[in-house]
Amino acid sequence: MERLVVVGGDAAGMSAASQARRLKGPAELEIVAFERSHFTSYSACGIPYWIGGGVPERDDLIARTPEEHRARGIDLRMRTEVVELDVAGHRVRSRDLESGDETWTEYDRLVLATGARPVRPRMPGIDAAGVHGVQTLDDGQALLETLERTPGRRAVVVGAGYIGVEMAEALVDRDYEVTVLHRGEQPMATLDPDMGTLVHRAMNGMGIRTVAGAEVTAVRTDAEGRASAVVTADGRTYPADVVVLGIGVEPRTELARAAGLPLGDSGGLLTDLSMRVRGHADIWAGGDCVEVLDLVAGRTRHIPLGTHANKHGQVIGSGVGGGYATFPGVVGTAVSKVCDLEIARTGLREKDALAVGLRFVTATIVSTNTAGYYPGAAGMTVKMLAERRTGRLLGVQIVGGAGAAKRVDVAAVALTAGMTVEQVVALDLGYAPPFSPVWDPVLVAARKAASAVRSAGH
Amino acid sequence: MERLVVVGGDAAGMSAASQARRLKGPAELEIVAFERSHFTSYSACGIPYWIGGGVPERDDLIARTPEEHRARGIDLRMRTEVVELDVAGHRVRSRDLESGDETWTEYDRLVLATGARPVRPRMPGIDAAGVHGVQTLDDGQALLETLERTPGRRAVVVGAGYIGVEMAEALVDRDYEVTVLHRGEQPMATLDPDMGTLVHRAMNGMGIRTVAGAEVTAVRTDAEGRASAVVTADGRTYPADVVVLGIGVEPRTELARAAGLPLGDSGGLLTDLSMRVRGHADIWAGGDCVEVLDLVAGRTRHIPLGTHANKHGQVIGSGVGGGYATFPGVVGTAVSKVCDLEIARTGLREKDALAVGLRFVTATIVSTNTAGYYPGAAGMTVKMLAERRTGRLLGVQIVGGAGAAKRVDVAAVALTAGMTVEQVVALDLGYAPPFSPVWDPVLVAARKAASAVRSAGH
């Protein structure tokens, strides 16, 4: 009987294990999975809503418990960390985090799904009590304990990407006075600055203080060694009863690096289209520890996102189980919200397009989410990038009221299909007054972009 | 100087006139437009929301008044109906509906945008006072007057398509006791019956009585000749203080038919891709009076919809003004809602696919509009059709909570691009807990459809 070893028990790892188990029963395939934390198969993306109180219980975020996985014939070793990968010997060394005991386990097939970790810049105080990342349920649990233990109501969030912005809102919901320190010109640097400024305004509107160009240099601690303030390069001090790190995550690939597996520029594992690690027929990798092919930019990038991790798991499990599936790549779609403002992007920003050598035009329009006369109509701003020579759609950013975020999916499909903005203008999108103006905002943006392409004259 | 004559002053006609004016000033092109009603450039799709009270004023539905058009150099003749088209003589005969005076007007270029009219089956009482279509603002105004004048609170809606369902809800909002009589097995026959049943339940849930298989044979009238009840073929009588016809519309093309212009099977004008009437280099047609190419079915159909009319107008105006644009066709996307239930379709239903000779598999899944744990998560049912041999996407129907309707746009773009359901599974759609489960419901349906395609074995 063959043995599959899975390293990492969240979305990618356990989806892979489950899908492999669907295709091959326990008589054909033994499955051993290692997870260092206390939890399996949970929604890390849901943590801000649990912290904010909208999602009442931690366990609401758990799709499948260790017991449920075990009931499906997966030998799951919780609180057990894989500390060495011996590729030549086809084995992994694991350590029981409670007892410290170490064991070697051989594999026929291996899945690496080690995830990502929040970036923790090296600086004084960064490891103090009261400084929290929010990448895992364990992280979320620790943060909640700090919030419950600490009477003060001042929170500093470092970073204004998706996690930073969502955590800022969560902390406002918990009646914190929130300051967000971010390095860029505008929060939400996953958008171009002209679109980020709309997010900036919404954050300020809900009472969040934002500080642009802030370079954090230290976390100051009190007599008990707990975080008490954040210090920036310009010498300013921001008092903090709790500090949340939202400056992004990096792939957790030390194990792979030490074993000589191929890593990309962002430190993520490199795989082929079937999610096999390049050059290794019996090792697959997926989720937040890999780089994915950006179909628009034509290169691999590190895009940690639960939806990709789940797809990876499905593809890996199919491959391991003797089926066939591929993950062709992504176009860089991401959606988020702050208060009632929905935020979305797909494809390339201006700086992404410049970085890969594309010449482009841009078009920005303001419209509404429903017919303008429909009760509760809210504004929507759409920015579109198109290749200057060909009119090919390159990217879309949307900020606006209800229905703004998921409208980006239209652009995601059009990008995948390689459509020109002229083709986008002609798309047959759903229209009725409660859902859209008679010209959908995405079509209005495409019309303006197509006109810009024609005017540009190559 | 050339003269453009436009017949019909709503979406298609006035969009065409406006776009032509943008490209050619009054010194180059004279524009004469005829409109039989009291209004121009209004949202007919918004009428149910005005009747229901959500949209406070009739004028909210008007995008551009006659005066605004005239200020842009369009010679607009209101309450003037074109009663004859002399193609050989390049002229139209019009009648002033107030004075009865008739005039011949010559044209160099002609745009036919005569719209559609509600189907009025020939039966006793159908023209009685209190029986209303809701296709034009004049229709809506007349209905409102009936509602204000009539103390009774019983309404019968004949037909349960988009207009029927929307009008039923509008009348409930005005505290009417509403009965919807429809011929088919389920309301909303634009969906397959298994999906229509979900709409049925929602309508009943909001207190609307629905009667399936109802063949209306007469409208009974009172002593003053006003509608008092609707009679069906099985001899039943449904008392009614007001009767609303929602059994669809038909293209208003008598003028074109009499002039020998080409009409399709549904009686709509046939055009080329630049919206020129086939075989006539100087006549264009658009909006509810034309048939459009259904790109999935591979034939023309009559799909009266404001969003198409506006695109037609844009394309026609570009052509008339010496520019270039085309309308490649539609995939049959339509969205609607009843109470909080959103309803959407694109592509082919089962019977459409059968009718054009396609062999297919279907997949139906139930999921949620947001992450299941997110506060307020609502159900969503997605049905997908795929070609059995190739796995090509053929159609999608969605019924569910907030965000269900516009999700169909993803399928509309995928249909336009000719994607297989396997390609749909891999689409990079926006994911965050407030907007979608980690597997978007459309992707879940595609996964099931792809599996059905594989199992079908061609």
mmCIF file of N, CA and C in Angstrom, chain A residues 43 45-46 49 54-55 60-61 305-308 310-311 314 328-333 335-337 342 373-375 405-410 412-414 416-417 419 425-436 438-440 443 447, chain B residues 43 45-46 49 54-55 60-61 166 305-308 310-311 314 328-333 335-337 342 373-375 405-407 409-410 412-414 416-417 419 425-436 438-440 443 447:
data_model
loop_
_atom_site.group_PDB
_atom_site.id
_atom_site.type_symbol
_atom_site.label_atom_id
_atom_site.label_comp_id
_atom_site.label_asym_id
_atom_site.label_seq_id
_atom_site.Cartn_x
_atom_site.Cartn_y
_atom_site.Cartn_z
ATOM 1 N N SER A 43 -11.265 28.805 8.040
ATOM 2 C CA SER A 43 -11.231 29.967 7.171
ATOM 3 C C SER A 43 -10.417 31.074 7.830
ATOM 4 N N CYS A 45 -9.475 33.669 6.404
ATOM 5 C CA CYS A 45 -10.038 34.947 5.914
ATOM 6 C C CYS A 45 -11.185 35.414 6.789
ATOM 7 N N GLY A 46 -11.760 34.499 7.586
ATOM 8 C CA GLY A 46 -12.885 34.873 8.428
ATOM 9 C C GLY A 46 -12.458 35.442 9.764
ATOM 10 N N TYR A 49 -13.679 38.868 11.016
ATOM 11 C CA TYR A 49 -15.115 38.972 11.329
ATOM 12 C C TYR A 49 -15.424 38.308 12.667
ATOM 13 N N GLY A 54 -18.868 39.833 14.472
ATOM 14 C CA GLY A 54 -19.944 39.464 13.546
ATOM 15 C C GLY A 54 -20.132 37.952 13.484
ATOM 16 N N VAL A 55 -19.025 37.237 13.516
ATOM 17 C CA VAL A 55 -19.065 35.778 13.581
ATOM 18 C C VAL A 55 -18.885 35.406 15.047
ATOM 19 N N ASP A 60 -17.170 28.477 14.341
ATOM 20 C CA ASP A 60 -17.915 28.762 13.113
ATOM 21 C C ASP A 60 -16.996 28.793 11.907
ATOM 22 N N LEU A 61 -15.721 29.119 12.158
ATOM 23 C CA LEU A 61 -14.766 29.251 11.046
ATOM 24 C C LEU A 61 -14.180 27.905 10.617
ATOM 25 N N LEU A 305 -4.342 33.167 -0.716
ATOM 26 C CA LEU A 305 -5.788 33.400 -0.717
ATOM 27 C C LEU A 305 -6.473 32.046 -0.585
ATOM 28 N N GLY A 306 -7.442 31.982 0.314
ATOM 29 C CA GLY A 306 -8.110 30.715 0.610
ATOM 30 C C GLY A 306 -8.724 30.057 -0.613
ATOM 31 N N THR A 307 -9.259 30.879 -1.510
ATOM 32 C CA THR A 307 -9.933 30.295 -2.664
ATOM 33 C C THR A 307 -8.942 29.571 -3.574
ATOM 34 N N HIS A 308 -7.715 30.128 -3.708
ATOM 35 C CA HIS A 308 -6.698 29.427 -4.493
ATOM 36 C C HIS A 308 -6.278 28.143 -3.779
ATOM 37 N N ASN A 310 -7.907 26.235 -1.809
ATOM 38 C CA ASN A 310 -8.898 25.170 -1.969
ATOM 39 C C ASN A 310 -8.825 24.539 -3.356
ATOM 40 N N LYS A 311 -8.653 25.380 -4.368
ATOM 41 C CA LYS A 311 -8.522 24.830 -5.724
ATOM 42 C C LYS A 311 -7.257 23.982 -5.835
ATOM 43 N N GLN A 314 -7.810 20.603 -4.363
ATOM 44 C CA GLN A 314 -8.641 19.777 -5.241
ATOM 45 C C GLN A 314 -7.793 19.190 -6.387
ATOM 46 N N PRO A 328 -4.644 26.376 -13.875
ATOM 47 C CA PRO A 328 -3.988 27.117 -14.965
ATOM 48 C C PRO A 328 -3.330 28.424 -14.537
ATOM 49 N N GLY A 329 -3.749 28.967 -13.393
ATOM 50 C CA GLY A 329 -3.188 30.233 -12.953
ATOM 51 C C GLY A 329 -4.275 31.191 -12.518
ATOM 52 N N VAL A 330 -3.862 32.407 -12.211
ATOM 53 C CA VAL A 330 -4.802 33.399 -11.677
ATOM 54 C C VAL A 330 -4.706 34.674 -12.492
ATOM 55 N N VAL A 331 -5.661 35.569 -12.270
ATOM 56 C CA VAL A 331 -5.566 36.890 -12.885
ATOM 57 C C VAL A 331 -5.451 37.985 -11.821
ATOM 58 N N GLY A 332 -5.345 37.550 -10.548
ATOM 59 C CA GLY A 332 -5.111 38.533 -9.489
ATOM 60 C C GLY A 332 -6.361 39.192 -8.962
ATOM 61 N N THR A 333 -7.439 38.425 -8.867
ATOM 62 C CA THR A 333 -8.693 38.978 -8.362
ATOM 63 C C THR A 333 -8.673 39.004 -6.836
ATOM 64 N N VAL A 335 -11.193 40.786 -3.490
ATOM 65 C CA VAL A 335 -12.291 41.654 -3.065
ATOM 66 C C VAL A 335 -12.237 41.832 -1.559
ATOM 67 N N SER A 336 -12.755 42.949 -1.100
ATOM 68 C CA SER A 336 -12.717 43.250 0.323
ATOM 69 C C SER A 336 -13.760 44.326 0.577
ATOM 70 N N LYS A 337 -13.893 44.699 1.857
ATOM 71 C CA LYS A 337 -14.779 45.824 2.137
ATOM 72 C C LYS A 337 -14.306 46.532 3.399
ATOM 73 N N GLU A 342 -17.291 48.671 -0.787
ATOM 74 C CA GLU A 342 -16.732 47.448 -1.352
ATOM 75 C C GLU A 342 -15.531 47.786 -2.235
ATOM 76 N N TYR A 373 -32.153 56.095 -10.296
ATOM 77 C CA TYR A 373 -33.411 56.479 -9.651
ATOM 78 C C TYR A 373 -33.880 55.443 -8.639
ATOM 79 N N TYR A 374 -33.214 54.279 -8.594
ATOM 80 C CA TYR A 374 -33.680 53.207 -7.711
ATOM 81 C C TYR A 374 -33.345 53.565 -6.258
ATOM 82 N N PRO A 375 -34.289 53.315 -5.322
ATOM 83 C CA PRO A 375 -34.044 53.714 -3.930
ATOM 84 C C PRO A 375 -32.735 53.123 -3.393
ATOM 85 N N ALA A 405 -18.072 44.987 -5.418
ATOM 86 C CA ALA A 405 -16.962 44.037 -5.326
ATOM 87 C C ALA A 405 -17.090 42.906 -6.339
ATOM 88 N N LYS A 406 -18.223 42.213 -6.331
ATOM 89 C CA LYS A 406 -18.323 41.022 -7.179
ATOM 90 C C LYS A 406 -18.465 41.382 -8.658
ATOM 91 N N ARG A 407 -18.698 42.667 -8.981
ATOM 92 C CA ARG A 407 -18.699 43.066 -10.384
ATOM 93 C C ARG A 407 -17.340 42.844 -11.022
ATOM 94 N N VAL A 408 -16.311 42.789 -10.189
ATOM 95 C CA VAL A 408 -14.971 42.600 -10.732
ATOM 96 C C VAL A 408 -14.838 41.223 -11.405
ATOM 97 N N ASP A 409 -15.720 40.297 -11.040
ATOM 98 C CA ASP A 409 -15.675 38.958 -11.633
ATOM 99 C C ASP A 409 -15.857 38.994 -13.153
ATOM 100 N N VAL A 410 -16.672 39.945 -13.611
ATOM 101 C CA VAL A 410 -16.862 40.102 -15.056
ATOM 102 C C VAL A 410 -15.503 40.346 -15.720
ATOM 103 N N ALA A 412 -12.608 39.610 -14.414
ATOM 104 C CA ALA A 412 -11.735 38.443 -14.205
ATOM 105 C C ALA A 412 -11.944 37.419 -15.319
ATOM 106 N N VAL A 413 -13.202 37.201 -15.693
ATOM 107 C CA VAL A 413 -13.477 36.236 -16.766
ATOM 108 C C VAL A 413 -12.991 36.789 -18.108
ATOM 109 N N ALA A 414 -13.234 38.079 -18.329
ATOM 110 C CA ALA A 414 -12.807 38.697 -19.589
ATOM 111 C C ALA A 414 -11.282 38.665 -19.723
ATOM 112 N N THR A 416 -9.315 36.416 -18.349
ATOM 113 C CA THR A 416 -8.952 35.018 -18.581
ATOM 114 C C THR A 416 -9.146 34.663 -20.055
ATOM 115 N N ALA A 417 -10.208 35.234 -20.641
ATOM 116 C CA ALA A 417 -10.512 34.948 -22.042
ATOM 117 C C ALA A 417 -9.697 35.822 -22.995
ATOM 118 N N MET A 419 -10.018 39.052 -23.617
ATOM 119 C CA MET A 419 -10.871 39.964 -24.380
ATOM 120 C C MET A 419 -10.282 41.366 -24.486
ATOM 121 N N VAL A 425 -17.318 45.946 -24.003
ATOM 122 C CA VAL A 425 -18.446 46.872 -24.184
ATOM 123 C C VAL A 425 -19.694 46.112 -24.630
ATOM 124 N N ALA A 426 -19.504 45.091 -25.466
ATOM 125 C CA ALA A 426 -20.634 44.376 -26.060
ATOM 126 C C ALA A 426 -21.171 43.254 -25.173
ATOM 127 N N LEU A 427 -20.579 43.047 -23.991
ATOM 128 C CA LEU A 427 -21.011 41.914 -23.154
ATOM 129 C C LEU A 427 -22.469 42.060 -22.727
ATOM 130 N N ASP A 428 -23.150 40.937 -22.702
ATOM 131 C CA ASP A 428 -24.578 40.891 -22.352
ATOM 132 C C ASP A 428 -24.707 40.662 -20.844
ATOM 133 N N LEU A 429 -24.531 41.741 -20.071
ATOM 134 C CA LEU A 429 -24.584 41.637 -18.611
ATOM 135 C C LEU A 429 -26.009 41.870 -18.123
ATOM 136 N N GLY A 430 -26.313 41.291 -16.980
ATOM 137 C CA GLY A 430 -27.658 41.394 -16.425
ATOM 138 C C GLY A 430 -28.049 42.839 -16.150
ATOM 139 N N TYR A 431 -29.240 43.202 -16.623
ATOM 140 C CA TYR A 431 -29.757 44.541 -16.338
ATOM 141 C C TYR A 431 -31.182 44.488 -15.813
ATOM 142 N N ALA A 432 -31.394 45.116 -14.701
ATOM 143 C CA ALA A 432 -32.717 45.455 -14.172
ATOM 144 C C ALA A 432 -32.448 46.568 -13.158
ATOM 145 N N PRO A 433 -33.395 47.498 -12.991
ATOM 146 C CA PRO A 433 -33.129 48.677 -12.155
ATOM 147 C C PRO A 433 -32.572 48.386 -10.756
ATOM 148 N N PRO A 434 -32.994 47.276 -10.075
ATOM 149 C CA PRO A 434 -32.437 47.058 -8.732
ATOM 150 C C PRO A 434 -30.973 46.607 -8.744
ATOM 151 N N PHE A 435 -30.436 46.281 -9.937
ATOM 152 C CA PHE A 435 -29.108 45.661 -9.992
ATOM 153 C C PHE A 435 -28.073 46.435 -10.787
ATOM 154 N N SER A 436 -28.521 47.360 -11.614
ATOM 155 C CA SER A 436 -27.558 48.023 -12.495
ATOM 156 C C SER A 436 -28.219 49.179 -13.223
ATOM 157 N N VAL A 438 -28.697 51.078 -16.828
ATOM 158 C CA VAL A 438 -28.928 50.400 -18.096
ATOM 159 C C VAL A 438 -27.597 50.094 -18.794
ATOM 160 N N TRP A 439 -26.602 50.921 -18.595
ATOM 161 C CA TRP A 439 -25.216 50.592 -18.952
ATOM 162 C C TRP A 439 -24.515 50.199 -17.659
ATOM 163 N N ASP A 440 -24.152 48.942 -17.519
ATOM 164 C CA ASP A 440 -23.422 48.507 -16.327
ATOM 165 C C ASP A 440 -22.127 49.326 -16.200
ATOM 166 N N LEU A 443 -19.233 48.253 -18.179
ATOM 167 C CA LEU A 443 -19.342 48.534 -19.613
ATOM 168 C C LEU A 443 -19.042 50.003 -19.907
ATOM 169 N N ARG A 447 -16.205 51.290 -22.370
ATOM 170 C CA ARG A 447 -16.472 52.210 -23.479
ATOM 171 C C ARG A 447 -15.456 53.343 -23.477
ATOM 172 N N SER B 43 -36.929 55.068 -18.690
ATOM 173 C CA SER B 43 -36.653 53.681 -18.324
ATOM 174 C C SER B 43 -37.970 52.932 -18.154
ATOM 175 N N CYS B 45 -38.226 49.834 -17.860
ATOM 176 C CA CYS B 45 -37.975 48.789 -16.860
ATOM 177 C C CYS B 45 -38.196 49.303 -15.450
ATOM 178 N N GLY B 46 -38.200 50.630 -15.297
ATOM 179 C CA GLY B 46 -38.380 51.177 -13.956
ATOM 180 C C GLY B 46 -39.839 51.354 -13.573
ATOM 181 N N TYR B 49 -41.311 49.838 -10.368
ATOM 182 C CA TYR B 49 -40.833 50.404 -9.102
ATOM 183 C C TYR B 49 -41.486 51.747 -8.842
ATOM 184 N N GLY B 54 -41.571 52.750 -4.775
ATOM 185 C CA GLY B 54 -40.146 52.869 -4.430
ATOM 186 C C GLY B 54 -39.505 54.057 -5.137
ATOM 187 N N VAL B 55 -39.874 54.256 -6.377
ATOM 188 C CA VAL B 55 -39.419 55.427 -7.142
ATOM 189 C C VAL B 55 -40.528 56.465 -7.051
ATOM 190 N N ASP B 60 -38.583 60.783 -12.439
ATOM 191 C CA ASP B 60 -37.328 60.131 -12.054
ATOM 192 C C ASP B 60 -36.889 59.128 -13.109
ATOM 193 N N LEU B 61 -37.856 58.601 -13.860
ATOM 194 C CA LEU B 61 -37.542 57.559 -14.845
ATOM 195 C C LEU B 61 -37.077 58.153 -16.179
ATOM 196 N N GLU B 166 -42.792 41.397 -11.411
ATOM 197 C CA GLU B 166 -42.455 42.703 -10.842
ATOM 198 C C GLU B 166 -43.713 43.513 -10.531
ATOM 199 N N LEU B 305 -35.232 44.572 -24.239
ATOM 200 C CA LEU B 305 -34.540 44.872 -22.984
ATOM 201 C C LEU B 305 -33.823 46.210 -23.156
ATOM 202 N N GLY B 306 -34.002 47.069 -22.170
ATOM 203 C CA GLY B 306 -33.450 48.417 -22.263
ATOM 204 C C GLY B 306 -31.957 48.453 -22.499
ATOM 205 N N THR B 307 -31.252 47.505 -21.916
ATOM 206 C CA THR B 307 -29.789 47.540 -22.035
ATOM 207 C C THR B 307 -29.362 47.257 -23.476
ATOM 208 N N HIS B 308 -30.086 46.358 -24.158
ATOM 209 C CA HIS B 308 -29.778 46.118 -25.572
ATOM 210 C C HIS B 308 -30.128 47.348 -26.399
ATOM 211 N N ASN B 310 -30.176 50.449 -25.603
ATOM 212 C CA ASN B 310 -29.175 51.499 -25.458
ATOM 213 C C ASN B 310 -27.921 51.187 -26.270
ATOM 214 N N LYS B 311 -27.499 49.923 -26.255
ATOM 215 C CA LYS B 311 -26.319 49.555 -27.056
ATOM 216 C C LYS B 311 -26.617 49.721 -28.538
ATOM 217 N N GLN B 314 -26.355 53.297 -29.542
ATOM 218 C CA GLN B 314 -24.946 53.721 -29.604
ATOM 219 C C GLN B 314 -24.310 53.260 -30.921
ATOM 220 N N PRO B 328 -22.540 42.561 -31.590
ATOM 221 C CA PRO B 328 -22.278 41.177 -32.009
ATOM 222 C C PRO B 328 -23.398 40.197 -31.668
ATOM 223 N N GLY B 329 -24.246 40.558 -30.718
ATOM 224 C CA GLY B 329 -25.313 39.639 -30.320
ATOM 225 C C GLY B 329 -25.391 39.518 -28.824
ATOM 226 N N VAL B 330 -26.256 38.625 -28.366
ATOM 227 C CA VAL B 330 -26.508 38.491 -26.925
ATOM 228 C C VAL B 330 -26.350 37.013 -26.537
ATOM 229 N N VAL B 331 -26.313 36.785 -25.241
ATOM 230 C CA VAL B 331 -26.324 35.394 -24.761
ATOM 231 C C VAL B 331 -27.591 35.118 -23.944
ATOM 232 N N GLY B 332 -28.495 36.107 -23.883
ATOM 233 C CA GLY B 332 -29.774 35.854 -23.218
ATOM 234 C C GLY B 332 -29.750 36.063 -21.725
ATOM 235 N N THR B 333 -28.992 37.074 -21.283
ATOM 236 C CA THR B 333 -28.914 37.350 -19.850
ATOM 237 C C THR B 333 -30.114 38.180 -19.403
ATOM 238 N N VAL B 335 -32.005 39.501 -15.482
ATOM 239 C CA VAL B 335 -32.043 39.443 -14.021
ATOM 240 C C VAL B 335 -33.301 40.118 -13.532
ATOM 241 N N SER B 336 -33.759 39.701 -12.366
ATOM 242 C CA SER B 336 -34.984 40.243 -11.803
ATOM 243 C C SER B 336 -34.981 39.924 -10.321
ATOM 244 N N LYS B 337 -36.048 40.352 -9.636
ATOM 245 C CA LYS B 337 -36.158 39.973 -8.240
ATOM 246 C C LYS B 337 -37.626 39.974 -7.846
ATOM 247 N N GLU B 342 -33.505 37.009 -5.560
ATOM 248 C CA GLU B 342 -32.948 37.452 -6.840
ATOM 249 C C GLU B 342 -33.017 36.308 -7.847
ATOM 250 N N TYR B 373 -20.710 31.079 7.350
ATOM 251 C CA TYR B 373 -20.670 31.553 8.731
ATOM 252 C C TYR B 373 -20.855 33.063 8.820
ATOM 253 N N TYR B 374 -20.866 33.737 7.681
ATOM 254 C CA TYR B 374 -20.947 35.200 7.706
ATOM 255 C C TYR B 374 -22.372 35.625 8.069
ATOM 256 N N PRO B 375 -22.513 36.647 8.925
ATOM 257 C CA PRO B 375 -23.861 37.029 9.366
ATOM 258 C C PRO B 375 -24.778 37.337 8.174
ATOM 259 N N ALA B 405 -28.265 37.514 -8.361
ATOM 260 C CA ALA B 405 -28.602 37.921 -9.731
ATOM 261 C C ALA B 405 -27.360 38.264 -10.545
ATOM 262 N N LYS B 406 -26.544 39.180 -10.044
ATOM 263 C CA LYS B 406 -25.431 39.642 -10.861
ATOM 264 C C LYS B 406 -24.313 38.607 -10.979
ATOM 265 N N ARG B 407 -24.372 37.533 -10.189
ATOM 266 C CA ARG B 407 -23.413 36.461 -10.382
ATOM 267 C C ARG B 407 -23.547 35.820 -11.755
ATOM 268 N N ASP B 409 -23.540 37.202 -14.433
ATOM 269 C CA ASP B 409 -22.655 37.878 -15.380
ATOM 270 C C ASP B 409 -21.389 37.065 -15.659
ATOM 271 N N VAL B 410 -20.914 36.369 -14.635
ATOM 272 C CA VAL B 410 -19.743 35.511 -14.818
ATOM 273 C C VAL B 410 -20.024 34.503 -15.932
ATOM 274 N N ALA B 412 -22.334 34.808 -18.219
ATOM 275 C CA ALA B 412 -22.565 35.524 -19.483
ATOM 276 C C ALA B 412 -21.243 35.762 -20.210
ATOM 277 N N VAL B 413 -20.214 36.143 -19.457
ATOM 278 C CA VAL B 413 -18.912 36.380 -20.092
ATOM 279 C C VAL B 413 -18.306 35.058 -20.556
ATOM 280 N N ALA B 414 -18.437 34.023 -19.728
ATOM 281 C CA ALA B 414 -17.889 32.710 -20.085
ATOM 282 C C ALA B 414 -18.584 32.152 -21.332
ATOM 283 N N THR B 416 -19.954 33.979 -23.712
ATOM 284 C CA THR B 416 -19.479 34.792 -24.832
ATOM 285 C C THR B 416 -18.107 34.310 -25.297
ATOM 286 N N ALA B 417 -17.289 33.915 -24.331
ATOM 287 C CA ALA B 417 -15.933 33.462 -24.660
ATOM 288 C C ALA B 417 -15.912 31.993 -25.089
ATOM 289 N N MET B 419 -16.319 29.283 -23.242
ATOM 290 C CA MET B 419 -15.569 28.452 -22.288
ATOM 291 C C MET B 419 -16.263 27.126 -22.001
ATOM 292 N N VAL B 425 -14.470 26.251 -13.850
ATOM 293 C CA VAL B 425 -14.026 25.817 -12.507
ATOM 294 C C VAL B 425 -12.764 26.569 -12.084
ATOM 295 N N ALA B 426 -11.885 26.832 -13.057
ATOM 296 C CA ALA B 426 -10.580 27.425 -12.735
ATOM 297 C C ALA B 426 -10.608 28.948 -12.674
ATOM 298 N N LEU B 427 -11.771 29.562 -12.910
ATOM 299 C CA LEU B 427 -11.813 31.036 -12.952
ATOM 300 C C LEU B 427 -11.429 31.648 -11.610
ATOM 301 N N ASP B 428 -10.716 32.746 -11.684
ATOM 302 C CA ASP B 428 -10.228 33.446 -10.499
ATOM 303 C C ASP B 428 -11.253 34.499 -10.090
ATOM 304 N N LEU B 429 -12.300 34.053 -9.406
ATOM 305 C CA LEU B 429 -13.380 34.955 -8.985
ATOM 306 C C LEU B 429 -13.086 35.520 -7.602
ATOM 307 N N GLY B 430 -13.628 36.697 -7.350
ATOM 308 C CA GLY B 430 -13.375 37.367 -6.079
ATOM 309 C C GLY B 430 -13.856 36.559 -4.888
ATOM 310 N N TYR B 431 -12.973 36.412 -3.905
ATOM 311 C CA TYR B 431 -13.373 35.715 -2.679
ATOM 312 C C TYR B 431 -13.023 36.526 -1.444
ATOM 313 N N ALA B 432 -14.005 36.730 -0.605
ATOM 314 C CA ALA B 432 -13.825 37.202 0.775
ATOM 315 C C ALA B 432 -15.132 36.830 1.469
ATOM 316 N N PRO B 433 -15.057 36.531 2.772
ATOM 317 C CA PRO B 433 -16.252 36.006 3.463
ATOM 318 C C PRO B 433 -17.531 36.824 3.280
ATOM 319 N N PRO B 434 -17.480 38.187 3.187
ATOM 320 C CA PRO B 434 -18.755 38.905 3.028
ATOM 321 C C PRO B 434 -19.361 38.765 1.636
ATOM 322 N N PHE B 435 -18.617 38.157 0.694
ATOM 323 C CA PHE B 435 -19.059 38.163 -0.700
ATOM 324 C C PHE B 435 -19.251 36.786 -1.307
ATOM 325 N N SER B 436 -18.687 35.768 -0.702
ATOM 326 C CA SER B 436 -18.729 34.459 -1.338
ATOM 327 C C SER B 436 -18.189 33.393 -0.392
ATOM 328 N N VAL B 438 -15.776 30.116 -0.033
ATOM 329 C CA VAL B 438 -14.420 30.002 -0.585
ATOM 330 C C VAL B 438 -14.474 29.414 -2.002
ATOM 331 N N TRP B 439 -15.443 28.558 -2.267
ATOM 332 C CA TRP B 439 -15.778 28.147 -3.641
ATOM 333 C C TRP B 439 -17.040 28.917 -4.024
ATOM 334 N N ASP B 440 -16.915 29.827 -4.957
ATOM 335 C CA ASP B 440 -18.085 30.578 -5.410
ATOM 336 C C ASP B 440 -19.140 29.599 -5.931
ATOM 337 N N LEU B 443 -18.770 28.359 -9.362
ATOM 338 C CA LEU B 443 -17.682 27.394 -9.535
ATOM 339 C C LEU B 443 -18.104 26.006 -9.054
ATOM 340 N N ARG B 447 -18.101 22.713 -11.271
ATOM 341 C CA ARG B 447 -17.401 21.484 -10.876
ATOM 342 C C ARG B 447 -18.317 20.286 -11.054
#
